[in-house]
């Protein structure tokens, strides 16, 4: 998408002036500014809510201490085996 330069902006303003007239144009600009302000307030509130939700501390996981478990070992498992040639 090409960038809009000063010539294009001037053309848009002239067309808006012809279509809406000099009396209605300031009122349209005022309402457009009010709408943009409300949109920014809404997005800022939503962003603050999301940031606050992400920054909340998550409780640490509960770690239980491991108890030693007695393991029965067969006697053949303990004796070393002779190396095979």
Short mmCIF file of N, CA and C in Angstrom, two decimals:
data_model
loop_
_atom_site.label_atom_id
_atom_site.label_comp_id
_atom_site.label_asym_id
_atom_site.label_seq_id
_atom_site.Cartn_x
_atom_site.Cartn_y
_atom_site.Cartn_z
N UNK A 1 0.85 -1.17 0.00
CA UNK A 1 0.00 0.00 0.00
C UNK A 1 0.90 1.24 0.00
N UNK A 2 0.69 2.15 -0.95
CA UNK A 2 1.54 3.34 -1.03
C UNK A 2 1.26 4.31 0.12
N UNK A 3 2.27 5.09 0.46
CA UNK A 3 2.12 6.09 1.51
C UNK A 3 1.29 7.27 0.99
N UNK A 4 0.58 7.92 1.90
CA UNK A 4 -0.22 9.09 1.54
C UNK A 4 0.64 10.31 1.79
N UNK A 5 0.88 11.10 0.77
CA UNK A 5 1.70 12.29 0.88
C UNK A 5 0.85 13.54 1.08
N UNK A 6 1.51 14.69 1.13
CA UNK A 6 0.78 15.94 1.36
C UNK A 6 -0.19 16.27 0.22
N UNK A 7 0.15 15.92 -1.01
CA UNK A 7 -0.75 16.21 -2.14
C UNK A 7 -2.05 15.41 -2.01
N UNK A 8 -1.95 14.16 -1.61
CA UNK A 8 -3.15 13.33 -1.46
C UNK A 8 -4.02 13.82 -0.30
N UNK A 9 -3.39 14.23 0.80
CA UNK A 9 -4.15 14.75 1.94
C UNK A 9 -4.88 16.03 1.55
N UNK A 10 -4.21 16.91 0.81
CA UNK A 10 -4.84 18.14 0.34
C UNK A 10 -6.03 17.85 -0.56
N UNK A 11 -5.89 16.87 -1.44
CA UNK A 11 -6.99 16.49 -2.32
C UNK A 11 -8.18 15.96 -1.52
N UNK A 12 -7.91 15.14 -0.51
CA UNK A 12 -8.99 14.60 0.34
C UNK A 12 -9.70 15.73 1.08
N UNK A 13 -8.94 16.69 1.60
CA UNK A 13 -9.55 17.82 2.31
C UNK A 13 -10.40 18.68 1.38
N UNK A 14 -9.96 18.90 0.16
CA UNK A 14 -10.74 19.69 -0.80
C UNK A 14 -12.04 18.97 -1.16
N UNK A 15 -11.96 17.66 -1.39
CA UNK A 15 -13.17 16.89 -1.69
C UNK A 15 -14.13 16.92 -0.49
N UNK A 16 -13.61 16.79 0.72
CA UNK A 16 -14.47 16.84 1.91
C UNK A 16 -15.12 18.21 2.05
N UNK A 17 -14.37 19.27 1.76
CA UNK A 17 -14.92 20.62 1.84
C UNK A 17 -16.05 20.80 0.83
N UNK A 18 -15.87 20.27 -0.38
CA UNK A 18 -16.91 20.40 -1.41
C UNK A 18 -18.13 19.57 -1.05
N UNK A 19 -17.93 18.36 -0.55
CA UNK A 19 -19.05 17.47 -0.25
C UNK A 19 -19.84 17.94 0.97
N UNK A 20 -19.16 18.29 2.06
CA UNK A 20 -19.86 18.62 3.30
C UNK A 20 -20.09 20.11 3.50
N UNK A 21 -19.33 20.94 2.88
CA UNK A 21 -19.52 22.39 3.02
C UNK A 21 -18.73 22.95 4.19
N UNK A 22 -18.52 24.27 4.16
CA UNK A 22 -17.69 24.89 5.19
C UNK A 22 -18.35 24.93 6.58
N UNK A 23 -19.65 24.84 6.65
CA UNK A 23 -20.33 24.89 7.96
C UNK A 23 -20.34 23.54 8.66
N UNK A 24 -20.41 22.49 7.90
CA UNK A 24 -20.53 21.15 8.48
C UNK A 24 -19.15 20.54 8.77
N UNK A 25 -18.11 20.97 8.08
CA UNK A 25 -16.78 20.37 8.21
C UNK A 25 -16.20 20.48 9.62
N UNK A 26 -16.26 21.63 10.32
CA UNK A 26 -15.73 21.68 11.69
C UNK A 26 -16.47 20.74 12.65
N UNK A 27 -17.77 20.62 12.45
CA UNK A 27 -18.56 19.72 13.30
C UNK A 27 -18.15 18.26 13.07
N UNK A 28 -17.89 17.89 11.82
CA UNK A 28 -17.44 16.53 11.50
C UNK A 28 -16.06 16.26 12.10
N UNK A 29 -15.16 17.26 12.04
CA UNK A 29 -13.84 17.11 12.64
C UNK A 29 -13.91 16.94 14.14
N UNK A 30 -14.79 17.69 14.77
CA UNK A 30 -14.97 17.59 16.22
C UNK A 30 -15.50 16.22 16.61
N UNK A 31 -16.47 15.71 15.89
CA UNK A 31 -17.02 14.40 16.22
C UNK A 31 -16.01 13.28 15.93
N UNK A 32 -15.21 13.46 14.89
CA UNK A 32 -14.16 12.48 14.59
C UNK A 32 -13.11 12.46 15.71
N UNK A 33 -12.71 13.63 16.19
CA UNK A 33 -11.76 13.72 17.29
C UNK A 33 -12.31 13.09 18.56
N UNK A 34 -13.60 13.32 18.84
CA UNK A 34 -14.23 12.73 20.02
C UNK A 34 -14.27 11.20 19.90
N UNK A 35 -14.57 10.71 18.73
CA UNK A 35 -14.61 9.26 18.52
C UNK A 35 -13.24 8.62 18.69
N UNK A 36 -12.20 9.27 18.16
CA UNK A 36 -10.83 8.75 18.33
C UNK A 36 -10.42 8.76 19.79
N UNK A 37 -10.79 9.81 20.52
CA UNK A 37 -10.45 9.90 21.95
C UNK A 37 -11.12 8.76 22.73
N UNK A 38 -12.37 8.49 22.45
CA UNK A 38 -13.07 7.40 23.13
C UNK A 38 -12.46 6.05 22.78
N UNK A 39 -12.06 5.88 21.54
CA UNK A 39 -11.43 4.63 21.12
C UNK A 39 -10.11 4.43 21.86
N UNK A 40 -9.31 5.47 21.98
CA UNK A 40 -8.04 5.37 22.70
C UNK A 40 -8.26 5.06 24.17
N UNK A 41 -9.27 5.68 24.78
CA UNK A 41 -9.58 5.39 26.19
C UNK A 41 -9.95 3.91 26.36
N UNK A 42 -10.75 3.41 25.45
CA UNK A 42 -11.17 2.02 25.53
C UNK A 42 -10.02 1.05 25.36
N UNK A 43 -9.16 1.33 24.40
CA UNK A 43 -8.01 0.44 24.18
C UNK A 43 -7.01 0.55 25.33
N UNK A 44 -6.84 1.74 25.90
CA UNK A 44 -5.93 1.90 27.04
C UNK A 44 -6.46 1.14 28.25
N UNK A 45 -7.77 1.20 28.47
CA UNK A 45 -8.36 0.45 29.58
C UNK A 45 -8.21 -1.05 29.39
N UNK A 46 -8.41 -1.51 28.19
CA UNK A 46 -8.27 -2.93 27.90
C UNK A 46 -6.82 -3.37 28.08
N UNK A 47 -5.88 -2.55 27.62
CA UNK A 47 -4.46 -2.87 27.77
C UNK A 47 -4.06 -2.91 29.23
N UNK A 48 -4.54 -1.95 30.02
CA UNK A 48 -4.24 -1.93 31.45
C UNK A 48 -4.80 -3.16 32.15
N UNK A 49 -5.98 -3.58 31.75
CA UNK A 49 -6.60 -4.77 32.35
C UNK A 49 -5.80 -6.02 32.01
N UNK A 50 -5.36 -6.14 30.76
CA UNK A 50 -4.57 -7.30 30.36
C UNK A 50 -3.21 -7.30 31.05
N UNK A 51 -2.56 -6.13 31.14
CA UNK A 51 -1.27 -6.05 31.82
C UNK A 51 -1.41 -6.39 33.30
N UNK A 52 -2.47 -5.93 33.92
CA UNK A 52 -2.71 -6.24 35.33
C UNK A 52 -2.94 -7.73 35.54
N UNK A 53 -3.63 -8.37 34.63
CA UNK A 53 -3.87 -9.81 34.73
C UNK A 53 -2.60 -10.61 34.56
N UNK A 54 -1.70 -10.12 33.70
CA UNK A 54 -0.45 -10.83 33.48
C UNK A 54 0.53 -10.62 34.62
N UNK A 55 0.42 -9.50 35.33
CA UNK A 55 1.35 -9.20 36.41
C UNK A 55 0.93 -9.77 37.75
N UNK A 56 -0.26 -10.30 37.85
CA UNK A 56 -0.70 -10.88 39.11
C UNK A 56 0.22 -12.04 39.47
N UNK A 57 0.52 -12.12 40.77
CA UNK A 57 1.44 -13.18 41.19
C UNK A 57 0.72 -14.52 41.18
N UNK A 58 1.38 -15.49 40.66
CA UNK A 58 0.86 -16.84 40.60
C UNK A 58 1.35 -17.56 41.85
N UNK A 59 0.47 -18.24 42.58
CA UNK A 59 0.94 -18.93 43.79
C UNK A 59 1.98 -19.99 43.43
N UNK A 60 2.97 -20.09 44.32
CA UNK A 60 4.05 -21.06 44.09
C UNK A 60 3.49 -22.47 44.23
N UNK A 61 3.99 -23.40 43.45
CA UNK A 61 3.51 -24.78 43.57
C UNK A 61 3.95 -25.38 44.90
N UNK A 62 3.11 -26.24 45.44
CA UNK A 62 3.40 -26.90 46.70
C UNK A 62 4.35 -28.06 46.43
N UNK A 63 5.49 -28.06 47.14
CA UNK A 63 6.48 -29.11 46.97
C UNK A 63 6.48 -29.95 48.24
N UNK A 64 6.20 -31.21 48.08
CA UNK A 64 6.20 -32.12 49.21
C UNK A 64 7.57 -32.77 49.31
N UNK A 65 8.02 -32.98 50.56
CA UNK A 65 9.32 -33.62 50.75
C UNK A 65 9.19 -35.11 50.43
N UNK A 66 10.17 -35.63 49.74
CA UNK A 66 10.15 -37.04 49.36
C UNK A 66 10.62 -37.88 50.55
N UNK A 67 9.90 -38.93 50.83
CA UNK A 67 10.26 -39.85 51.91
C UNK A 67 11.05 -41.00 51.30
N UNK A 68 12.12 -41.46 51.99
CA UNK A 68 12.87 -42.59 51.45
C UNK A 68 12.00 -43.84 51.40
N UNK A 69 12.18 -44.57 50.34
CA UNK A 69 11.40 -45.78 50.13
C UNK A 69 12.35 -46.96 50.22
N UNK A 70 11.97 -47.97 51.02
CA UNK A 70 12.78 -49.18 51.14
C UNK A 70 12.56 -50.04 49.90
N UNK A 71 13.67 -50.44 49.27
CA UNK A 71 13.59 -51.24 48.06
C UNK A 71 14.20 -52.60 48.36
N UNK A 72 13.46 -53.64 48.06
CA UNK A 72 13.98 -55.00 48.26
C UNK A 72 14.83 -55.37 47.04
N UNK A 73 16.08 -55.77 47.29
CA UNK A 73 17.00 -56.11 46.22
C UNK A 73 17.32 -57.59 46.32
N UNK A 74 17.22 -58.27 45.21
CA UNK A 74 17.54 -59.70 45.18
C UNK A 74 19.06 -59.86 45.34
N UNK A 75 19.53 -60.90 46.04
CA UNK A 75 20.97 -61.08 46.24
C UNK A 75 21.74 -61.25 44.94
N UNK A 76 21.15 -61.80 43.92
CA UNK A 76 21.87 -62.01 42.66
C UNK A 76 22.12 -60.67 41.96
N UNK A 77 21.31 -59.69 42.24
CA UNK A 77 21.45 -58.39 41.60
C UNK A 77 22.63 -57.63 42.21
N UNK A 78 23.03 -58.00 43.45
CA UNK A 78 24.08 -57.26 44.14
C UNK A 78 25.45 -57.83 43.79
N UNK A 79 25.56 -59.11 43.54
CA UNK A 79 26.86 -59.69 43.26
C UNK A 79 27.34 -59.33 41.89
N UNK A 80 28.63 -58.97 41.75
CA UNK A 80 29.15 -58.58 40.44
C UNK A 80 29.27 -59.79 39.52
N UNK A 81 29.08 -59.55 38.27
CA UNK A 81 29.20 -60.61 37.28
C UNK A 81 30.61 -60.64 36.73
N UNK A 82 31.02 -61.78 36.30
CA UNK A 82 32.35 -61.93 35.70
C UNK A 82 32.30 -61.40 34.27
N UNK A 83 33.38 -60.72 33.85
CA UNK A 83 33.38 -60.20 32.48
C UNK A 83 33.40 -61.35 31.47
N UNK A 84 32.71 -61.16 30.39
CA UNK A 84 32.64 -62.18 29.35
C UNK A 84 33.70 -61.88 28.31
N UNK A 85 34.33 -62.94 27.83
CA UNK A 85 35.42 -62.76 26.87
C UNK A 85 34.96 -62.68 25.46
#
